[in-house]
mmCIF file of N, CA and C in Angstrom:
data_model
loop_
_atom_site.group_PDB
_atom_site.id
_atom_site.type_symbol
_atom_site.label_atom_id
_atom_site.label_comp_id
_atom_site.label_asym_id
_atom_site.label_seq_id
_atom_site.Cartn_x
_atom_site.Cartn_y
_atom_site.Cartn_z
ATOM 1 N N MET A 1143 0.817 -1.191 0.000
ATOM 2 C CA MET A 1143 0.000 0.000 0.000
ATOM 3 C C MET A 1143 0.866 1.262 0.000
ATOM 4 N N VAL A 1144 2.026 1.233 0.654
ATOM 5 C CA VAL A 1144 2.878 2.418 0.698
ATOM 6 C C VAL A 1144 3.401 2.770 -0.693
ATOM 7 N N VAL A 1145 3.653 1.780 -1.526
ATOM 8 C CA VAL A 1145 4.095 2.039 -2.896
ATOM 9 C C VAL A 1145 3.028 2.844 -3.634
ATOM 10 N N GLU A 1146 1.801 2.415 -3.536
ATOM 11 C CA GLU A 1146 0.691 3.121 -4.187
ATOM 12 C C GLU A 1146 0.594 4.554 -3.679
ATOM 13 N N ARG A 1147 0.781 4.760 -2.410
ATOM 14 C CA ARG A 1147 0.704 6.108 -1.834
ATOM 15 C C ARG A 1147 1.824 7.014 -2.367
ATOM 16 N N VAL A 1148 3.022 6.483 -2.452
ATOM 17 C CA VAL A 1148 4.139 7.276 -2.978
ATOM 18 C C VAL A 1148 3.894 7.626 -4.443
ATOM 19 N N LEU A 1149 3.478 6.659 -5.232
ATOM 20 C CA LEU A 1149 3.241 6.911 -6.646
ATOM 21 C C LEU A 1149 2.116 7.921 -6.858
ATOM 22 N N ARG A 1150 1.070 7.824 -6.062
ATOM 23 C CA ARG A 1150 -0.012 8.812 -6.161
ATOM 24 C C ARG A 1150 0.453 10.196 -5.743
ATOM 25 N N ALA A 1151 1.303 10.270 -4.737
ATOM 26 C CA ALA A 1151 1.838 11.561 -4.304
ATOM 27 C C ALA A 1151 2.654 12.198 -5.427
ATOM 28 N N ILE A 1152 3.494 11.414 -6.079
ATOM 29 C CA ILE A 1152 4.312 11.934 -7.176
ATOM 30 C C ILE A 1152 3.426 12.466 -8.293
ATOM 31 N N GLU A 1153 2.354 11.768 -8.574
ATOM 32 C CA GLU A 1153 1.457 12.194 -9.650
ATOM 33 C C GLU A 1153 0.791 13.542 -9.357
ATOM 34 N N GLN A 1154 0.798 13.974 -8.106
ATOM 35 C CA GLN A 1154 0.176 15.246 -7.742
ATOM 36 C C GLN A 1154 1.123 16.438 -7.882
ATOM 37 N N VAL A 1155 2.405 16.181 -8.085
ATOM 38 C CA VAL A 1155 3.364 17.279 -8.248
ATOM 39 C C VAL A 1155 3.103 17.912 -9.618
ATOM 40 N N PRO A 1156 2.785 19.206 -9.646
ATOM 41 C CA PRO A 1156 2.420 19.834 -10.920
ATOM 42 C C PRO A 1156 3.597 19.955 -11.882
ATOM 43 N N SER A 1157 3.279 19.983 -13.144
ATOM 44 C CA SER A 1157 4.269 20.208 -14.186
ATOM 45 C C SER A 1157 5.028 21.498 -13.896
ATOM 46 N N GLY A 1158 6.336 21.455 -14.124
ATOM 47 C CA GLY A 1158 7.162 22.628 -13.897
ATOM 48 C C GLY A 1158 7.626 22.800 -12.472
ATOM 49 N N HIS A 1159 7.299 21.822 -11.608
ATOM 50 C CA HIS A 1159 7.668 21.896 -10.199
ATOM 51 C C HIS A 1159 8.346 20.609 -9.768
ATOM 52 N N VAL A 1160 9.061 20.702 -8.651
ATOM 53 C CA VAL A 1160 9.722 19.539 -8.076
ATOM 54 C C VAL A 1160 9.453 19.509 -6.571
ATOM 55 N N VAL A 1161 9.704 18.359 -5.995
ATOM 56 C CA VAL A 1161 9.715 18.180 -4.538
ATOM 57 C C VAL A 1161 10.912 17.298 -4.213
ATOM 58 N N SER A 1162 11.288 17.288 -2.973
ATOM 59 C CA SER A 1162 12.400 16.426 -2.561
ATOM 60 C C SER A 1162 11.866 15.075 -2.092
ATOM 61 N N TYR A 1163 12.779 14.123 -2.015
ATOM 62 C CA TYR A 1163 12.423 12.815 -1.457
ATOM 63 C C TYR A 1163 11.875 12.995 -0.042
ATOM 64 N N GLY A 1164 12.471 13.906 0.707
ATOM 65 C CA GLY A 1164 12.018 14.182 2.067
ATOM 66 C C GLY A 1164 10.630 14.791 2.110
ATOM 67 N N ASP A 1165 10.325 15.694 1.160
ATOM 68 C CA ASP A 1165 8.983 16.272 1.090
ATOM 69 C C ASP A 1165 7.943 15.166 0.913
ATOM 70 N N LEU A 1166 8.217 14.263 -0.020
ATOM 71 C CA LEU A 1166 7.274 13.166 -0.270
ATOM 72 C C LEU A 1166 7.206 12.212 0.904
ATOM 73 N N GLY A 1167 8.357 11.932 1.494
ATOM 74 C CA GLY A 1167 8.372 11.042 2.655
ATOM 75 C C GLY A 1167 7.533 11.592 3.792
ATOM 76 N N ALA A 1168 7.663 12.889 4.055
ATOM 77 C CA ALA A 1168 6.868 13.514 5.117
ATOM 78 C C ALA A 1168 5.382 13.442 4.799
ATOM 79 N N LEU A 1169 5.046 13.597 3.549
ATOM 80 C CA LEU A 1169 3.641 13.544 3.133
ATOM 81 C C LEU A 1169 3.054 12.149 3.326
ATOM 82 N N VAL A 1170 3.818 11.142 2.953
ATOM 83 C CA VAL A 1170 3.336 9.756 2.978
ATOM 84 C C VAL A 1170 3.554 9.103 4.345
ATOM 85 N N GLY A 1171 4.523 9.616 5.105
ATOM 86 C CA GLY A 1171 4.800 9.045 6.415
ATOM 87 C C GLY A 1171 5.909 8.015 6.413
ATOM 88 N N ILE A 1172 6.863 8.180 5.493
ATOM 89 C CA ILE A 1172 8.018 7.284 5.418
ATOM 90 C C ILE A 1172 9.275 8.141 5.258
ATOM 91 N N GLY A 1173 10.429 7.505 5.275
ATOM 92 C CA GLY A 1173 11.683 8.226 5.119
ATOM 93 C C GLY A 1173 12.018 8.491 3.664
ATOM 94 N N PRO A 1174 12.885 9.482 3.422
ATOM 95 C CA PRO A 1174 13.275 9.805 2.055
ATOM 96 C C PRO A 1174 13.960 8.659 1.321
ATOM 97 N N ARG A 1175 14.726 7.865 2.030
ATOM 98 C CA ARG A 1175 15.385 6.721 1.374
ATOM 99 C C ARG A 1175 14.358 5.698 0.890
ATOM 100 N N GLN A 1176 13.286 5.539 1.654
ATOM 101 C CA GLN A 1176 12.212 4.632 1.212
ATOM 102 C C GLN A 1176 11.559 5.165 -0.056
ATOM 103 N N VAL A 1177 11.362 6.485 -0.111
ATOM 104 C CA VAL A 1177 10.798 7.085 -1.330
ATOM 105 C C VAL A 1177 11.714 6.776 -2.509
ATOM 106 N N GLY A 1178 13.019 6.964 -2.327
ATOM 107 C CA GLY A 1178 13.976 6.683 -3.391
ATOM 108 C C GLY A 1178 13.950 5.229 -3.830
ATOM 109 N N ALA A 1179 13.852 4.324 -2.868
ATOM 110 C CA ALA A 1179 13.804 2.898 -3.198
ATOM 111 C C ALA A 1179 12.541 2.556 -3.984
ATOM 112 N N ILE A 1180 11.434 3.136 -3.600
ATOM 113 C CA ILE A 1180 10.176 2.898 -4.328
ATOM 114 C C ILE A 1180 10.279 3.451 -5.739
ATOM 115 N N LEU A 1181 10.832 4.649 -5.880
ATOM 116 C CA LEU A 1181 11.006 5.223 -7.215
ATOM 117 C C LEU A 1181 11.910 4.362 -8.081
ATOM 118 N N ARG A 1182 12.998 3.872 -7.498
ATOM 119 C CA ARG A 1182 13.920 3.016 -8.258
ATOM 120 C C ARG A 1182 13.208 1.788 -8.813
ATOM 121 N N GLN A 1183 12.368 1.194 -7.999
ATOM 122 C CA GLN A 1183 11.742 -0.060 -8.419
ATOM 123 C C GLN A 1183 10.450 0.137 -9.213
ATOM 124 N N TRP A 1184 9.633 1.114 -8.840
ATOM 125 C CA TRP A 1184 8.309 1.247 -9.452
ATOM 126 C C TRP A 1184 8.039 2.606 -10.094
ATOM 127 N N GLY A 1185 9.018 3.481 -10.146
ATOM 128 C CA GLY A 1185 8.774 4.849 -10.569
ATOM 129 C C GLY A 1185 8.823 5.150 -12.052
ATOM 130 N N SER A 1186 9.087 4.178 -12.883
ATOM 131 C CA SER A 1186 9.274 4.469 -14.308
ATOM 132 C C SER A 1186 8.003 4.956 -15.000
ATOM 133 N N ASN A 1187 6.842 4.696 -14.434
ATOM 134 C CA ASN A 1187 5.584 5.099 -15.077
ATOM 135 C C ASN A 1187 4.959 6.350 -14.474
ATOM 136 N N VAL A 1188 5.704 7.028 -13.600
ATOM 137 C CA VAL A 1188 5.217 8.291 -13.031
ATOM 138 C C VAL A 1188 6.239 9.381 -13.355
ATOM 139 N N THR A 1189 5.933 10.596 -12.979
ATOM 140 C CA THR A 1189 6.782 11.744 -13.293
ATOM 141 C C THR A 1189 7.946 11.835 -12.301
ATOM 142 N N TRP A 1190 8.804 10.840 -12.312
ATOM 143 C CA TRP A 1190 9.912 10.700 -11.373
ATOM 144 C C TRP A 1190 10.870 11.891 -11.422
ATOM 145 N N TRP A 1191 10.965 12.558 -12.573
ATOM 146 C CA TRP A 1191 11.897 13.679 -12.729
ATOM 147 C C TRP A 1191 11.486 14.896 -11.900
ATOM 148 N N ARG A 1192 10.329 14.837 -11.281
ATOM 149 C CA ARG A 1192 9.881 15.908 -10.394
ATOM 150 C C ARG A 1192 10.260 15.657 -8.941
ATOM 151 N N VAL A 1193 11.040 14.616 -8.677
ATOM 152 C CA VAL A 1193 11.471 14.285 -7.312
ATOM 153 C C VAL A 1193 12.994 14.286 -7.279
ATOM 154 N N THR A 1194 13.557 15.213 -6.498
ATOM 155 C CA THR A 1194 15.005 15.391 -6.433
ATOM 156 C C THR A 1194 15.484 15.259 -4.994
ATOM 157 N N ASN A 1195 16.778 15.431 -4.797
ATOM 158 C CA ASN A 1195 17.258 15.516 -3.426
ATOM 159 C C ASN A 1195 16.900 16.904 -2.869
ATOM 160 N N ALA A 1196 17.244 17.167 -1.640
ATOM 161 C CA ALA A 1196 16.849 18.420 -0.982
ATOM 162 C C ALA A 1196 17.462 19.658 -1.634
ATOM 163 N N HIS A 1197 18.508 19.473 -2.438
ATOM 164 C CA HIS A 1197 19.159 20.593 -3.120
ATOM 165 C C HIS A 1197 18.662 20.757 -4.556
ATOM 166 N N GLY A 1198 17.656 19.971 -4.943
ATOM 167 C CA GLY A 1198 17.144 20.039 -6.309
ATOM 168 C C GLY A 1198 18.013 19.315 -7.314
ATOM 169 N N GLU A 1199 18.834 18.403 -6.838
ATOM 170 C CA GLU A 1199 19.809 17.759 -7.703
ATOM 171 C C GLU A 1199 19.557 16.265 -7.882
ATOM 172 N N PHE A 1200 20.133 15.759 -8.974
ATOM 173 C CA PHE A 1200 20.154 14.335 -9.298
ATOM 174 C C PHE A 1200 21.600 13.902 -9.497
ATOM 175 N N PRO A 1201 21.877 12.596 -9.395
ATOM 176 C CA PRO A 1201 23.157 12.107 -9.909
ATOM 177 C C PRO A 1201 23.202 12.392 -11.421
ATOM 178 N N ALA A 1202 24.395 12.519 -11.976
ATOM 179 C CA ALA A 1202 24.565 12.924 -13.379
ATOM 180 C C ALA A 1202 23.748 12.072 -14.352
ATOM 181 N N HIS A 1203 23.731 10.753 -14.159
ATOM 182 C CA HIS A 1203 23.017 9.899 -15.116
ATOM 183 C C HIS A 1203 21.508 10.144 -15.071
ATOM 184 N N LEU A 1204 20.957 10.438 -13.912
ATOM 185 C CA LEU A 1204 19.523 10.727 -13.824
ATOM 186 C C LEU A 1204 19.198 12.120 -14.348
ATOM 187 N N LEU A 1205 20.085 13.070 -14.100
ATOM 188 C CA LEU A 1205 19.857 14.418 -14.617
ATOM 189 C C LEU A 1205 19.811 14.398 -16.140
ATOM 190 N N ALA A 1206 20.680 13.614 -16.747
ATOM 191 C CA ALA A 1206 20.673 13.506 -18.211
ATOM 192 C C ALA A 1206 19.335 12.977 -18.709
ATOM 193 N N GLN A 1207 18.751 12.031 -17.969
ATOM 194 C CA GLN A 1207 17.447 11.484 -18.353
ATOM 195 C C GLN A 1207 16.320 12.473 -18.064
ATOM 196 N N ALA A 1208 16.466 13.267 -17.016
ATOM 197 C CA ALA A 1208 15.421 14.211 -16.614
ATOM 198 C C ALA A 1208 15.408 15.469 -17.478
ATOM 199 N N ARG A 1209 16.551 15.865 -18.012
ATOM 200 C CA ARG A 1209 16.675 17.140 -18.718
ATOM 201 C C ARG A 1209 15.627 17.366 -19.807
ATOM 202 N N PRO A 1210 15.349 16.403 -20.679
ATOM 203 C CA PRO A 1210 14.322 16.667 -21.692
ATOM 204 C C PRO A 1210 12.948 16.979 -21.074
ATOM 205 N N CYS A 1211 12.607 16.297 -19.993
ATOM 206 C CA CYS A 1211 11.329 16.549 -19.311
ATOM 207 C C CYS A 1211 11.355 17.921 -18.646
ATOM 208 N N TRP A 1212 12.461 18.241 -17.998
ATOM 209 C CA TRP A 1212 12.603 19.557 -17.364
ATOM 210 C C TRP A 1212 12.511 20.658 -18.406
ATOM 211 N N ASP A 1213 13.191 20.480 -19.533
ATOM 212 C CA ASP A 1213 13.152 21.491 -20.585
ATOM 213 C C ASP A 1213 11.720 21.715 -21.068
ATOM 214 N N GLU A 1214 11.002 20.630 -21.257
ATOM 215 C CA GLU A 1214 9.614 20.716 -21.717
ATOM 216 C C GLU A 1214 8.721 21.418 -20.693
ATOM 217 N N GLU A 1215 8.995 21.211 -19.405
ATOM 218 C CA GLU A 1215 8.168 21.774 -18.339
ATOM 219 C C GLU A 1215 8.650 23.142 -17.853
ATOM 220 N N GLY A 1216 9.769 23.609 -18.365
ATOM 221 C CA GLY A 1216 10.284 24.912 -17.964
ATOM 222 C C GLY A 1216 11.063 24.908 -16.667
ATOM 223 N N ILE A 1217 11.554 23.767 -16.250
ATOM 224 C CA ILE A 1217 12.399 23.680 -15.051
ATOM 225 C C ILE A 1217 13.826 23.996 -15.492
ATOM 226 N N ARG A 1218 14.356 25.086 -14.980
ATOM 227 C CA ARG A 1218 15.686 25.549 -15.383
ATOM 228 C C ARG A 1218 16.779 24.913 -14.529
ATOM 229 N N VAL A 1219 17.843 24.524 -15.187
ATOM 230 C CA VAL A 1219 18.997 23.960 -14.487
ATOM 231 C C VAL A 1219 19.809 25.110 -13.904
ATOM 232 N N LYS A 1220 20.228 24.953 -12.644
ATOM 233 C CA LYS A 1220 21.021 25.999 -11.998
ATOM 234 C C LYS A 1220 22.440 26.033 -12.558
ATOM 235 N N SER A 1221 23.156 27.076 -12.221
ATOM 236 C CA SER A 1221 24.452 27.336 -12.838
ATOM 237 C C SER A 1221 25.485 26.228 -12.609
ATOM 238 N N ASN A 1222 25.377 25.474 -11.530
ATOM 239 C CA ASN A 1222 26.351 24.395 -11.320
ATOM 240 C C ASN A 1222 26.065 23.173 -12.194
ATOM 241 N N GLY A 1223 24.931 23.178 -12.888
ATOM 242 C CA GLY A 1223 24.604 22.109 -13.830
ATOM 243 C C GLY A 1223 24.160 20.808 -13.206
ATOM 244 N N ARG A 1224 23.899 20.782 -11.894
ATOM 245 C CA ARG A 1224 23.560 19.523 -11.220
ATOM 246 C C ARG A 1224 22.077 19.358 -10.905
ATOM 247 N N GLY A 1225 21.306 20.400 -11.100
ATOM 248 C CA GLY A 1225 19.886 20.305 -10.770
ATOM 249 C C GLY A 1225 19.215 21.653 -10.912
ATOM 250 N N CYS A 1226 18.108 21.828 -10.211
ATOM 251 C CA CYS A 1226 17.355 23.078 -10.283
ATOM 252 C C CYS A 1226 17.376 23.775 -8.923
ATOM 253 N N ARG A 1227 17.027 25.042 -8.916
ATOM 254 C CA ARG A 1227 16.925 25.793 -7.670
ATOM 255 C C ARG A 1227 15.583 25.466 -7.024
ATOM 256 N N MET A 1228 15.639 24.832 -5.875
ATOM 257 C CA MET A 1228 14.406 24.448 -5.180
ATOM 258 C C MET A 1228 13.520 25.661 -4.911
ATOM 259 N N GLN A 1229 14.119 26.794 -4.541
ATOM 260 C CA GLN A 1229 13.310 27.961 -4.221
ATOM 261 C C GLN A 1229 12.558 28.486 -5.442
ATOM 262 N N ASP A 1230 13.006 28.138 -6.644
ATOM 263 C CA ASP A 1230 12.313 28.554 -7.864
ATOM 264 C C ASP A 1230 11.272 27.545 -8.325
ATOM 265 N N HIS A 1231 11.486 26.280 -8.027
ATOM 266 C CA HIS A 1231 10.657 25.239 -8.646
ATOM 267 C C HIS A 1231 9.920 24.319 -7.675
ATOM 268 N N ARG A 1232 10.117 24.488 -6.371
ATOM 269 C CA ARG A 1232 9.449 23.586 -5.425
ATOM 270 C C ARG A 1232 7.934 23.783 -5.501
ATOM 271 N N ALA A 1233 7.217 22.673 -5.534
ATOM 272 C CA ALA A 1233 5.761 22.709 -5.528
ATOM 273 C C ALA A 1233 5.268 23.260 -4.191
ATOM 274 N N ASP A 1234 4.103 23.858 -4.197
ATOM 275 C CA ASP A 1234 3.482 24.320 -2.951
ATOM 276 C C ASP A 1234 3.094 23.082 -2.150
ATOM 277 N N LEU A 1235 3.724 22.907 -1.007
ATOM 278 C CA LEU A 1235 3.541 21.674 -0.232
ATOM 279 C C LEU A 1235 2.162 21.583 0.404
ATOM 280 N N LEU A 1236 1.532 22.696 0.711
ATOM 281 C CA LEU A 1236 0.175 22.672 1.260
ATOM 282 C C LEU A 1236 -0.814 22.186 0.200
ATOM 283 N N THR A 1237 -0.699 22.741 -0.983
ATOM 284 C CA THR A 1237 -1.567 22.296 -2.088
ATOM 285 C C THR A 1237 -1.312 20.834 -2.407
ATOM 286 N N LEU A 1238 -0.056 20.439 -2.411
ATOM 287 C CA LEU A 1238 0.290 19.039 -2.672
ATOM 288 C C LEU A 1238 -0.363 18.125 -1.639
ATOM 289 N N ALA A 1239 -0.317 18.521 -0.372
ATOM 290 C CA ALA A 1239 -0.927 17.716 0.694
ATOM 291 C C ALA A 1239 -2.436 17.607 0.507
ATOM 292 N N GLN A 1240 -3.072 18.695 0.107
ATOM 293 C CA GLN A 1240 -4.516 18.672 -0.121
ATOM 294 C C GLN A 1240 -4.866 17.756 -1.298
ATOM 295 N N ASP A 1241 -4.111 17.879 -2.365
ATOM 296 C CA ASP A 1241 -4.358 17.032 -3.538
ATOM 297 C C ASP A 1241 -4.108 15.564 -3.212
ATOM 298 N N TYR A 1242 -3.056 15.316 -2.451
ATOM 299 C CA TYR A 1242 -2.727 13.947 -2.050
ATOM 300 C C TYR A 1242 -3.852 13.360 -1.191
ATOM 301 N N ALA A 1243 -4.381 14.147 -0.278
ATOM 302 C CA ALA A 1243 -5.481 13.667 0.575
ATOM 303 C C ALA A 1243 -6.691 13.271 -0.260
ATOM 304 N N GLN A 1244 -6.965 14.029 -1.293
ATOM 305 C CA GLN A 1244 -8.109 13.699 -2.158
ATOM 306 C C GLN A 1244 -7.896 12.394 -2.912
ATOM 307 N N VAL A 1245 -6.689 12.208 -3.469
ATOM 308 C CA VAL A 1245 -6.462 11.011 -4.287
ATOM 309 C C VAL A 1245 -6.189 9.761 -3.468
ATOM 310 N N THR A 1246 -5.985 9.917 -2.178
ATOM 311 C CA THR A 1246 -5.778 8.739 -1.334
ATOM 312 C C THR A 1246 -6.953 8.473 -0.397
ATOM 313 N N ALA A 1247 -8.009 9.252 -0.510
ATOM 314 C CA ALA A 1247 -9.166 9.053 0.351
ATOM 315 C C ALA A 1247 -9.734 7.640 0.225
ATOM 316 N N GLU A 1248 -9.781 7.120 -0.976
ATOM 317 C CA GLU A 1248 -10.297 5.766 -1.187
ATOM 318 C C GLU A 1248 -9.386 4.725 -0.537
ATOM 319 N N LEU A 1249 -8.081 4.969 -0.561
ATOM 320 C CA LEU A 1249 -7.166 4.039 0.095
ATOM 321 C C LEU A 1249 -7.387 4.057 1.604
ATOM 322 N N ASP A 1250 -7.624 5.250 2.157
ATOM 323 C CA ASP A 1250 -7.882 5.356 3.583
ATOM 324 C C ASP A 1250 -9.153 4.614 3.969
ATOM 325 N N SER A 1251 -10.200 4.713 3.139
ATOM 326 C CA SER A 1251 -11.443 4.009 3.459
ATOM 327 C C SER A 1251 -11.266 2.503 3.332
ATOM 328 N N LYS A 1252 -10.458 2.047 2.389
ATOM 329 C CA LYS A 1252 -10.166 0.613 2.276
ATOM 330 C C LYS A 1252 -9.397 0.118 3.485
ATOM 331 N N ASP A 1253 -8.422 0.928 3.957
ATOM 332 C CA ASP A 1253 -7.661 0.560 5.151
ATOM 333 C C ASP A 1253 -8.583 0.442 6.362
ATOM 334 N N ALA A 1254 -9.511 1.375 6.495
ATOM 335 C CA ALA A 1254 -10.427 1.380 7.641
ATOM 336 C C ALA A 1254 -11.373 0.177 7.595
ATOM 337 N N ALA A 1255 -11.765 -0.211 6.380
ATOM 338 C CA ALA A 1255 -12.699 -1.321 6.230
ATOM 339 C C ALA A 1255 -12.005 -2.682 6.373
ATOM 340 N N GLY A 1256 -10.723 -2.671 6.104
ATOM 341 C CA GLY A 1256 -10.119 -3.903 5.967
ATOM 342 C C GLY A 1256 -9.245 -4.592 6.793
#
């Protein structure tokens, strides 16, 4: 169930914005490393390029894969070339939490029933 929650949370990050692994972990109730592990294994079908480390950065091989998506969404790479400026591109975390609550309401009712 936690995998589904992480993937749904990622899907709520708007185009042109990013969040950190820690932001998502706090939202879902798990650690940032768990978010990363879930993305590694199950993240290929979601907008994974919108989830970075706390500095807005990726390892070089992931940044190369993310760049076309970032370019399309208007996410600008910072001058050091390793990622984006979080203060420019971070999603509004309150709105993200509200959207996440809506898309996981059915999961919460299943948990309560089950």
